[in-house]
Every structure is written in structure tokens, then in C-alpha cells.
Short mmCIF file of C-alpha atoms in Angstrom, two decimals:
data_model
loop_
_atom_site.label_atom_id
_atom_site.label_comp_id
_atom_site.label_asym_id
_atom_site.label_seq_id
_atom_site.Cartn_x
_atom_site.Cartn_y
_atom_site.Cartn_z
CA ILE P 1101 54.45 90.60 53.38
CA ASP P 1102 52.92 93.93 52.42
CA ARG P 1103 55.82 96.39 52.69
CA SER P 1104 53.63 99.26 51.47
CA ASN P 1105 51.87 99.47 54.84
CA THR P 1106 53.94 102.06 56.70
CA GLY P 1107 52.08 101.30 59.91
CA ALA P 1108 53.45 97.77 60.02
CA ALA P 1109 56.85 96.28 60.51
CA CYS P 1110 58.49 92.91 60.29
CA GLY P 1111 60.46 91.64 63.27
CA VAL P 1112 62.87 88.75 63.06
CA LEU P 1113 63.52 86.92 66.32
CA MET P 1114 66.67 84.96 66.96
CA ASP P 1115 65.05 81.75 65.78
CA GLY P 1116 64.49 83.36 62.37
CA LYS P 1117 60.71 83.51 62.59
CA ILE P 1118 59.18 86.51 60.77
CA TYR P 1119 56.27 88.52 62.20
CA THR P 1120 54.12 91.03 60.35
CA THR P 1121 54.10 93.58 63.17
CA VAL P 1122 56.36 94.49 66.06
CA ALA P 1123 53.43 93.93 68.42
CA GLU P 1124 53.18 90.31 67.30
CA ALA P 1125 56.91 89.84 67.76
CA ALA P 1126 56.74 91.39 71.24
CA LYS P 1127 54.27 88.73 72.36
CA ASP P 1128 56.82 85.96 71.74
CA ALA P 1129 60.00 87.89 72.55
CA GLU P 1130 62.08 86.65 75.46
CA PRO P 1131 65.20 88.03 77.14
CA GLY P 1132 68.17 87.51 74.86
CA ASP P 1133 66.14 87.73 71.64
CA THR P 1134 66.85 90.36 69.00
CA VAL P 1135 63.95 91.99 67.13
CA THR P 1136 65.19 93.34 63.80
CA LEU P 1137 63.04 95.77 61.83
CA LEU P 1138 62.55 95.11 58.14
CA HIS P 1139 60.31 98.15 57.59
CA ASN P 1140 59.48 101.55 59.06
CA SER P 1141 56.99 101.26 61.89
CA ALA P 1142 54.52 103.73 63.38
CA GLU P 1143 53.52 101.27 66.09
CA SER P 1144 53.69 102.15 69.75
CA VAL P 1145 55.15 99.01 71.33
CA THR P 1146 57.31 98.33 74.36
CA LEU P 1147 59.39 95.19 73.97
CA PRO P 1148 60.01 93.04 77.06
CA LYS P 1149 63.11 93.62 79.17
CA GLY P 1150 66.23 91.88 77.98
CA VAL P 1151 65.23 92.07 74.31
CA THR P 1152 67.51 93.87 71.86
CA LEU P 1153 65.92 96.15 69.30
CA ASP P 1154 67.82 96.45 66.01
CA LYS P 1155 66.16 99.20 63.98
CA ASN P 1156 68.25 98.19 60.98
CA ASN P 1157 68.28 101.81 59.66
CA TYR P 1158 64.49 102.01 59.68
CA THR P 1159 62.35 104.48 61.61
CA ALA P 1160 60.37 103.36 64.66
CA ASN P 1161 60.17 106.26 67.08
CA SER P 1162 57.58 104.64 69.31
CA VAL P 1163 59.12 101.18 69.54
CA THR P 1164 61.11 100.88 72.75
CA VAL P 1165 62.49 98.29 75.14
CA ALA P 1166 61.22 98.15 78.71
CA GLN P 1167 63.44 100.20 81.02
CA PRO P 1168 64.34 99.24 84.59
CA ALA P 1169 62.20 100.48 87.44
CA GLU P 1170 63.95 103.18 89.43
CA VAL P 1171 63.78 102.42 93.14
CA CYS P 1172 64.96 104.29 96.21
CA ASP P 1173 63.83 102.05 99.08
CA TYR P 1174 63.02 98.48 100.09
CA ASP P 1175 59.31 98.71 99.27
CA GLY P 1176 60.06 99.94 95.77
CA LEU P 1177 62.58 97.13 95.30
CA VAL P 1178 60.07 94.47 96.34
CA ALA P 1179 57.33 95.96 94.16
CA ALA P 1180 59.58 96.03 91.09
CA LEU P 1181 60.81 92.46 91.60
CA SER P 1182 57.25 91.24 92.16
CA ALA P 1183 56.26 92.82 88.85
CA GLY P 1184 59.14 91.09 87.09
CA GLU P 1185 60.88 94.36 86.29
CA ASP P 1186 64.57 95.08 86.11
CA VAL P 1187 65.77 97.46 88.81
CA LYS P 1188 67.95 100.56 88.95
CA LEU P 1189 68.78 102.03 92.34
CA THR P 1190 68.53 105.80 92.76
CA ALA P 1191 69.58 105.69 96.43
CA ASP P 1192 71.13 103.29 98.90
CA VAL P 1193 68.65 100.56 99.83
CA PHE P 1194 68.43 98.53 103.06
CA VAL P 1195 67.15 94.96 102.81
CA ASP P 1196 65.96 93.71 106.20
CA THR P 1197 63.48 91.11 104.93
CA ALA P 1198 64.37 88.38 102.44
CA ILE P 1199 63.67 89.06 98.77
CA THR P 1200 63.16 86.77 95.78
CA VAL P 1201 64.74 87.79 92.49
CA PRO P 1202 62.93 86.19 89.53
CA ASP P 1203 64.46 84.79 86.36
CA ASN P 1204 66.15 87.14 83.90
CA THR P 1205 66.27 90.07 86.31
CA VAL P 1206 69.01 92.70 86.23
CA ILE P 1207 69.67 94.82 89.32
CA ASP P 1208 71.72 97.89 88.42
CA LEU P 1209 73.17 99.23 91.65
CA ASN P 1210 74.02 102.41 89.76
CA ASP P 1211 77.04 103.10 92.02
CA LYS P 1212 74.77 102.92 95.06
CA THR P 1213 74.96 100.47 97.98
CA LEU P 1214 72.61 97.60 98.75
CA TYR P 1215 72.76 96.84 102.48
CA ILE P 1216 71.70 93.23 103.13
CA ASN P 1217 70.99 92.51 106.76
CA VAL P 1218 68.96 89.33 106.40
CA GLU P 1219 69.48 85.75 105.30
CA ASN P 1220 68.01 83.53 102.60
CA SER P 1221 67.21 85.91 99.77
CA CYS P 1222 66.67 83.75 96.66
CA TYR P 1223 68.21 84.46 93.28
CA ASN P 1224 67.24 82.71 90.09
CA ASP P 1225 68.86 83.58 86.74
CA ALA P 1226 69.84 87.11 87.73
CA ALA P 1227 72.57 89.72 87.32
CA ILE P 1228 73.72 92.41 89.74
CA LYS P 1229 76.03 95.12 88.40
CA ASN P 1230 77.79 98.41 88.99
CA GLY P 1231 77.87 99.14 92.70
CA ASN P 1232 78.33 97.95 96.25
CA ILE P 1233 76.81 95.36 98.58
CA VAL P 1234 77.41 95.40 102.34
CA LEU P 1235 76.47 92.35 104.44
CA GLY P 1236 75.43 92.79 108.07
CA LYS P 1237 74.23 90.48 110.81
CA ASP P 1238 71.79 92.41 113.02
CA ASP P 1239 68.73 90.47 111.83
CA VAL P 1240 70.58 87.34 110.73
CA HIS P 1241 70.21 84.02 112.45
CA VAL P 1242 72.59 81.25 111.35
CA CYS P 1243 71.41 81.52 107.78
CA ASP P 1244 71.76 79.15 104.85
CA GLY P 1245 73.25 82.04 102.92
CA TYR P 1246 72.89 85.71 102.19
CA PHE P 1247 72.52 84.75 98.52
CA LEU P 1248 70.69 81.50 97.75
CA VAL P 1249 71.16 80.49 94.10
CA ASN P 1250 68.48 77.97 93.23
CA ASN P 1251 68.87 74.64 91.42
CA GLY P 1252 70.27 75.10 87.93
CA LYS P 1253 70.21 78.91 88.14
CA THR P 1254 73.01 81.41 87.53
CA LEU P 1255 73.84 84.54 89.51
CA LEU P 1256 76.20 87.06 87.89
CA LEU P 1257 77.97 89.84 89.77
CA ASP P 1258 79.52 92.27 87.32
CA ASP P 1259 81.64 95.16 88.64
CA VAL P 1260 80.27 94.74 92.17
CA ASN P 1261 82.11 95.25 95.46
CA VAL P 1262 80.83 92.96 98.22
CA SER P 1263 82.01 93.46 101.79
CA SER P 1264 81.06 92.45 105.29
CA SER P 1265 80.06 95.13 107.75
CA ALA P 1266 82.43 96.33 110.46
CA ASP P 1267 80.76 93.84 112.82
CA GLY P 1268 81.29 90.93 110.42
CA ILE P 1269 78.72 88.43 109.20
CA LYS P 1270 76.82 85.46 110.58
CA GLY P 1271 75.82 82.64 108.29
CA TYR P 1272 76.54 79.23 106.84
CA ALA P 1273 77.57 80.94 103.62
CA VAL P 1274 77.68 84.24 101.83
CA PHE P 1275 76.76 82.45 98.60
CA HIS P 1276 74.88 79.14 98.87
CA LEU P 1277 74.64 77.32 95.55
CA LYS P 1278 72.05 74.60 95.13
CA THR P 1279 72.42 71.62 92.78
CA GLY P 1280 73.66 72.66 89.34
CA ALA P 1281 73.73 76.36 90.23
CA SER P 1282 76.44 78.78 89.05
CA LEU P 1283 78.01 81.90 90.48
CA ASN P 1284 79.89 84.13 88.03
CA LEU P 1285 81.99 86.99 89.35
CA ASN P 1286 83.35 89.42 86.76
CA LYS P 1287 85.57 92.40 87.59
CA SER P 1288 84.29 92.29 91.15
CA THR P 1289 85.74 92.29 94.66
CA LEU P 1290 84.80 90.40 97.81
CA ASN P 1291 86.12 91.47 101.19
CA ILE P 1292 84.67 89.16 103.83
CA SER P 1293 85.78 88.81 107.45
CA ASN P 1294 84.73 87.72 110.92
CA ASN P 1295 82.00 85.14 110.45
CA GLU P 1296 80.34 84.69 113.83
CA TYR P 1297 79.28 81.20 112.74
CA SER P 1298 82.57 79.32 112.84
CA SER P 1299 81.50 76.59 110.40
CA GLY P 1300 80.46 79.08 107.74
CA TYR P 1301 81.98 79.50 104.27
CA ILE P 1302 82.23 82.30 101.77
CA MET P 1303 80.85 79.94 99.14
CA TYR P 1304 79.05 76.69 99.89
CA ALA P 1305 77.79 74.35 97.19
CA ASN P 1306 75.41 71.46 97.74
CA GLU P 1307 77.55 69.29 95.48
CA ALA P 1308 80.24 69.48 92.81
CA THR P 1309 77.68 70.14 90.05
CA ALA P 1310 77.64 73.75 91.27
CA THR P 1311 80.19 75.93 89.49
CA LEU P 1312 82.12 79.07 90.38
CA ASN P 1313 83.65 81.24 87.67
CA PHE P 1314 85.83 84.19 88.68
CA THR P 1315 87.22 86.55 86.04
CA ASP P 1316 89.40 89.56 86.93
CA THR P 1317 88.07 89.31 90.46
CA ALA P 1318 89.79 89.83 93.83
CA ILE P 1319 88.61 87.91 96.90
CA THR P 1320 90.08 88.83 100.28
CA ALA P 1321 88.91 87.15 103.47
CA SER P 1322 89.88 86.45 107.06
CA LYS P 1323 88.42 84.53 110.00
CA VAL P 1324 86.07 82.59 107.74
CA ASN P 1325 86.22 79.38 105.70
CA GLY P 1326 86.64 79.64 101.94
CA ILE P 1327 84.94 77.37 99.39
CA VAL P 1328 83.47 73.89 99.69
CA HIS P 1329 81.92 71.28 97.34
CA ALA P 1330 82.24 73.28 94.11
CA THR P 1331 83.90 73.23 90.72
CA ALA P 1332 85.82 76.52 90.63
CA VAL P 1333 87.60 78.24 87.74
CA MET P 1334 89.62 81.39 88.43
CA SER P 1335 90.97 83.48 85.56
CA GLY P 1336 93.12 86.54 86.15
CA SER P 1337 91.87 86.57 89.74
CA THR P 1338 93.17 86.47 93.31
CA PHE P 1339 91.91 84.53 96.31
CA THR P 1340 93.53 85.48 99.64
CA LEU P 1341 92.35 83.89 102.89
CA THR P 1342 94.27 84.62 106.08
CA ASP P 1343 93.49 83.40 109.59
CA ALA P 1344 91.17 80.80 108.11
CA VAL P 1345 88.85 79.29 110.70
CA GLU P 1346 89.31 75.74 109.37
CA HIS P 1347 89.57 75.08 105.63
CA GLY P 1348 90.57 77.13 102.60
CA ILE P 1349 89.22 75.51 99.42
CA ASN P 1350 87.70 72.23 100.56
CA ARG P 1351 86.54 69.17 98.59
CA SER P 1352 86.42 71.04 95.30
CA ALA P 1353 87.80 70.85 91.78
CA VAL P 1354 89.92 73.93 91.07
CA THR P 1355 91.38 75.38 87.87
CA LEU P 1356 93.65 78.41 88.11
CA ASN P 1357 94.40 80.38 84.97
CA ASP P 1358 96.97 83.13 85.65
CA SER P 1359 95.50 83.49 89.13
CA ASP P 1360 96.98 83.73 92.62
CA VAL P 1361 95.78 81.83 95.69
CA THR P 1362 97.11 82.44 99.21
CA ILE P 1363 95.70 80.53 102.20
CA SER P 1364 97.01 80.47 105.76
CA GLY P 1365 96.25 79.98 109.41
CA GLY P 1366 93.41 77.43 109.62
CA THR P 1367 92.90 74.34 111.74
CA GLY P 1368 92.18 72.20 108.68
CA ARG P 1369 93.45 71.96 105.10
CA GLY P 1370 94.53 74.62 102.61
CA ILE P 1371 93.23 73.04 99.40
CA THR P 1372 91.52 69.66 99.18
CA PRO P 1373 91.00 68.65 95.53
CA GLN P 1374 88.03 66.31 95.20
CA HIS P 1375 85.44 65.69 92.46
CA GLY P 1376 88.14 66.92 90.06
CA ASP P 1377 91.77 67.97 89.82
CA LEU P 1378 93.71 70.98 91.00
CA LEU P 1379 95.13 72.54 87.82
CA VAL P 1380 97.64 75.37 88.26
CA ASN P 1381 98.02 76.89 84.81
CA GLY P 1382 99.90 79.76 83.19
CA THR P 1383 101.65 82.07 85.64
CA SER P 1384 99.42 81.14 88.57
CA THR P 1385 100.83 81.01 92.09
CA VAL P 1386 99.61 79.02 95.09
CA THR P 1387 100.98 79.67 98.57
CA ILE P 1388 99.75 77.60 101.53
CA SER P 1389 101.11 78.03 105.05
CA ASP P 1390 100.31 77.39 108.71
CA MET P 1391 97.44 74.99 108.07
CA ALA P 1392 97.23 72.54 110.96
CA GLU P 1393 96.01 69.43 109.09
CA ALA P 1394 97.46 69.66 105.58
CA SER P 1395 98.56 72.18 103.00
CA ILE P 1396 97.18 70.32 99.97
CA GLN P 1397 95.49 66.93 100.39
CA LEU P 1398 94.33 64.91 97.38
CA ARG P 1399 91.14 62.89 97.79
CA ASP P 1400 89.68 60.00 95.82
CA ASP P 1401 91.21 60.07 92.32
CA ALA P 1402 91.76 63.84 92.19
CA GLY P 1403 95.22 64.84 91.04
CA MET P 1404 97.29 67.99 90.82
CA THR P 1405 99.09 69.46 87.81
CA VAL P 1406 101.46 72.42 88.03
CA ALA P 1407 102.55 74.13 84.82
CA GLU P 1408 106.26 74.89 84.34
CA THR P 1409 105.48 78.61 84.46
CA ALA P 1410 103.39 78.33 87.64
CA THR P 1411 104.59 78.28 91.26
CA VAL P 1412 103.19 76.28 94.17
CA THR P 1413 104.73 76.78 97.61
CA VAL P 1414 103.68 74.83 100.73
CA ASP P 1415 105.08 74.34 104.21
CA LYS P 1416 103.79 70.76 104.48
CA ALA P 1417 104.25 68.09 101.83
CA VAL P 1418 101.30 67.41 99.53
CA SER P 1419 99.47 64.45 101.06
CA LEU P 1420 96.98 61.78 100.05
CA ASP P 1421 93.81 61.06 101.95
CA SER P 1422 93.26 57.43 102.94
CA GLY P 1423 92.62 55.40 99.79
CA ALA P 1424 93.32 58.32 97.44
CA THR P 1425 94.98 57.52 94.13
CA GLY P 1426 95.64 61.00 92.69
CA MET P 1427 99.05 61.95 91.29
CA VAL P 1428 101.08 65.15 91.40
CA SER P 1429 102.54 66.39 88.11
CA GLY P 1430 104.92 69.33 88.17
CA THR P 1431 107.02 70.95 90.85
CA VAL P 1432 105.87 71.88 94.33
CA ILE P 1433 108.18 73.96 96.53
CA ASP P 1434 108.04 72.49 100.05
CA THR P 1435 109.55 74.86 102.59
CA SER P 1436 109.47 72.15 105.28
CA LYS P 1437 112.15 70.18 103.40
CA THR P 1438 115.68 71.13 102.47
CA VAL P 1439 118.16 69.81 99.95
CA THR P 1440 121.92 70.30 99.78
CA ILE P 1441 123.89 71.09 96.64
CA THR P 1442 127.57 70.12 96.90
CA PHE P 1443 129.98 71.68 94.41
CA ASN P 1444 132.94 69.70 93.07
CA SER P 1445 135.15 72.29 91.39
CA LYS P 1446 137.42 69.58 89.88
CA GLY P 1447 140.64 71.30 90.80
CA GLY P 1448 139.28 74.82 90.88
CA SER P 1449 138.79 77.10 93.86
CA GLU P 1450 136.78 75.73 96.76
CA VAL P 1451 133.00 76.33 96.66
CA ARG P 1452 130.89 75.89 99.76
CA SER P 1453 127.77 73.72 99.60
CA ILE P 1454 124.33 75.34 99.59
CA THR P 1455 121.28 74.13 101.54
CA GLN P 1456 117.93 75.39 100.32
CA THR P 1457 114.22 74.66 100.09
CA TYR P 1458 113.03 71.51 98.33
CA GLY P 1459 111.74 72.25 94.85
CA SER P 1460 113.43 75.63 94.55
CA LYS P 1461 116.16 76.96 92.25
CA ILE P 1462 119.55 78.60 92.87
CA ALA P 1463 119.25 82.13 91.55
CA ASP P 1464 123.01 82.88 91.59
CA LEU P 1465 125.28 79.93 91.03
CA PRO P 1466 128.84 80.37 92.29
CA VAL P 1467 131.67 80.83 89.76
CA PRO P 1468 134.97 79.12 90.72
CA ALA P 1469 138.40 79.94 89.32
CA LYS P 1470 141.21 77.72 88.01
CA SER P 1471 144.55 78.97 86.76
CA GLY P 1472 144.87 78.55 83.00
CA TYR P 1473 141.24 77.50 82.48
CA LEU P 1474 137.93 79.13 81.63
CA PHE P 1475 134.92 78.04 83.71
CA ALA P 1476 132.24 76.50 81.44
CA GLY P 1477 129.41 75.83 83.90
CA TRP P 1478 128.13 73.26 86.38
CA TYR P 1479 126.92 69.78 85.47
CA SER P 1480 124.96 67.18 87.39
CA ASP P 1481 127.22 64.34 86.21
CA GLU P 1482 130.98 64.01 86.43
CA ALA P 1483 131.29 63.58 82.66
CA CYS P 1484 129.71 67.03 82.30
CA THR P 1485 126.95 66.07 79.86
CA THR P 1486 123.86 67.36 81.75
CA GLU P 1487 124.05 71.05 82.58
CA PHE P 1488 122.93 72.33 85.99
CA THR P 1489 121.71 75.96 85.72
CA SER P 1490 119.83 78.59 87.71
CA ASP P 1491 116.66 77.23 86.10
CA THR P 1492 117.21 73.71 87.45
CA VAL P 1493 114.64 72.72 90.09
CA VAL P 1494 116.31 70.88 92.95
CA THR P 1495 114.25 68.09 94.51
CA GLU P 1496 117.03 66.03 96.06
CA SER P 1497 120.51 66.54 97.51
CA ILE P 1498 123.03 66.45 94.69
CA THR P 1499 126.67 66.93 93.79
CA VAL P 1500 127.40 69.07 90.75
CA TYR P 1501 130.68 69.24 88.82
CA ALA P 1502 132.59 72.11 87.25
CA LYS P 1503 133.50 72.00 83.58
CA TRP P 1504 136.70 73.69 82.44
CA ASN P 1505 137.96 74.72 79.03
#
């Protein structure tokens, strides 16, 4: 390599291949690659979008990376996407005809609002960030989805607030994931309500090979169905569905990491683990109530594991679908059942029995008195070898015994 030629530069792509000039490197550069200068360059070159330029302390004043097209209306949006450009909104944009977002496209909402009033816009490997999306229904027939994520593709929403219009939505899904597709929500919010199509979901996947990943995201919904046929992982997130039309999270594998799920009011099931387990990890909470068919129903060989630090509360016992073989590990608080704790003070003052919810704990245990003795706690056996404390989960009626010193 002739380093004496100040008009040339050497670029190193991520695969380690060395090019004599930046222009040569630009021809092979793809989104995600890094072009690192090994020499000053006087070239005038624009690298493709998605490429990182590392000047490496050299001078290259005319070497740049393609910038997003600034758009202020629907026609500009379509023109930019057709040209394969990234997009930055400079005004609110109304989408009344379906769009196709090509691979490796970034749409920067730039704190503006994208109004989507049409179904079946297709998204390949794309990212939408920094702004708002409002979903309407004026020009929507019963659509497959407002966002169609194609086979094997990934759609990322980063710091985006998605909401339905005041009139609600109308569609089979807000997000429709095809085989092997992924939807990643990061630091985003969804507020979806009033789906005119009663069988519609917030997120519908063709099969369990589609994945949902929510990080630091809040989903709030009512009068819709939740999720179906997906593998979902929620981290530091919330999912709240009230007045569900039918199902909450249906026929899906679900992992909760320090996340909270609340589902109520549907004619079907709250959570139906299938194609994988329901894992309630960390400090996650799950609360299911007023579901007509089942709170949590295990299907096939899907099981359920609840960490000691997590809390699951239901108002119907966890059930098994016909032929299901899944197991429940951990404690589930079932508010439809009660247990009674009877206190034998062994000569001390009388203590009334307590009836409470199955799977719960007694926050404040009574303290009896006995002349000449010091109370030393309650025990679940008369020999006083197994202590019964406010951290003991009660899953059956029991008699506990006072210990005296």
C-alpha cells in the first residue's frame, strides 16, 4: 500500500478486508460495517446508510455517510422509501395508502407523529424511533395488520409511542408477524383500545417461530385481544389488558423478567402457555381475574415456573387442557380457594383461627401470652421443630403450635 499518496486512503471493513481507497470500500460496504481510515483522504465519497465511518484520527473532510431524507408528507415518504433511503420526518405525516419499508431502513420520527389509517403496510428489517404513531380506521377494512413483518424479518420500535385513535382500530392485528419474524420494542409504549374487529389481536404471529422482545416497554390495552402464537420475552416491562374481548396471551411461550402482567375481563383464557413454558422470573408479577374460561391453562407439554421472588395471583385454579402434561413449579395464589390456620397456644392465651387465600402468607402472626413463659414462635409440628413464619406460604389448612421458653 502506497501511504505517500495523500489522495488515497485505506478502509478496513468488518471482515478485515483492506481497500486502497474509500471509494472502493464504499462499493462493498453494507449497513452495520465500519470503514476505518488508515490514511488521510482527499476523496469525495458518500458511504451507504448504516455504515459507520471511523476516521481513526486521520483527515477526510469530504468522506461522509449518507444522511436520511427529510420528508414532510406522504409523497416524500414513499419517494424516500422507494429510493432505499432512511427517513427523518420534519412534520406530521398521514399514511392513507399502504407503504413498503425495505431492508435496513431507519425511520426517525423526530418527535413527530405518523398517522396510519390503512392496513397491510409491509416492514422488512427496519427500525422506527423517536416519536409517535397513531392508528386509525377510516380507510381500514378488516386488515391482516397495520404492521406486517415479513418472514424472517425484524421490526424495531425504539422510544416510540403507539396509540389507537379516539375511534379505536379495526384489524386482525396491530402487528402481524410472519414465520420467523421478530418484533422488538425498546423503551416504547403501546396504548391500544376498542378494536372493531372482535377477533383481532394486538400481536398475531403465524406460528411460534415468531418472537416478541419487550424491554422497558409499557403496553396498555382494553377491548381487544392480546398476543397469540408467539414466543414472547418481557424484560422490565408491563402488559396490562382490561376488558379483554376473549383471550389475553394465547397459545404462546412467555418469559417474564422483572415484568408485570395484568389481564382481566375476557370470555376466554388469561394466559395459555403453548409451544413453550410460562416462566415468571425475578420480581415479576402476574395477576389474572374475571376470565370466563380459565385464568392460566397449560397446553401440550408446556409448564409453568414461578420464582420465589415472583408473585402469581389468579381467581381460578391453574388448569390443564385435555391431554396436557405440563407441570407447575412454584407458588400460585388462588383467590378462589381458602385455607384455615388453627393456632394451638399450648396453654397460652386463646388465639382465633385465620382463614385466608390459598397460596398466601400471614403478614402479622398473632403473639399469645403465658404466665411465666416467653413466646418463642409458631411451629407446624407439635414437637416444634419446623418454624411457621410470616414468610411461610400456606397451601393447605393447618394447625400450628406455640413454643414457649
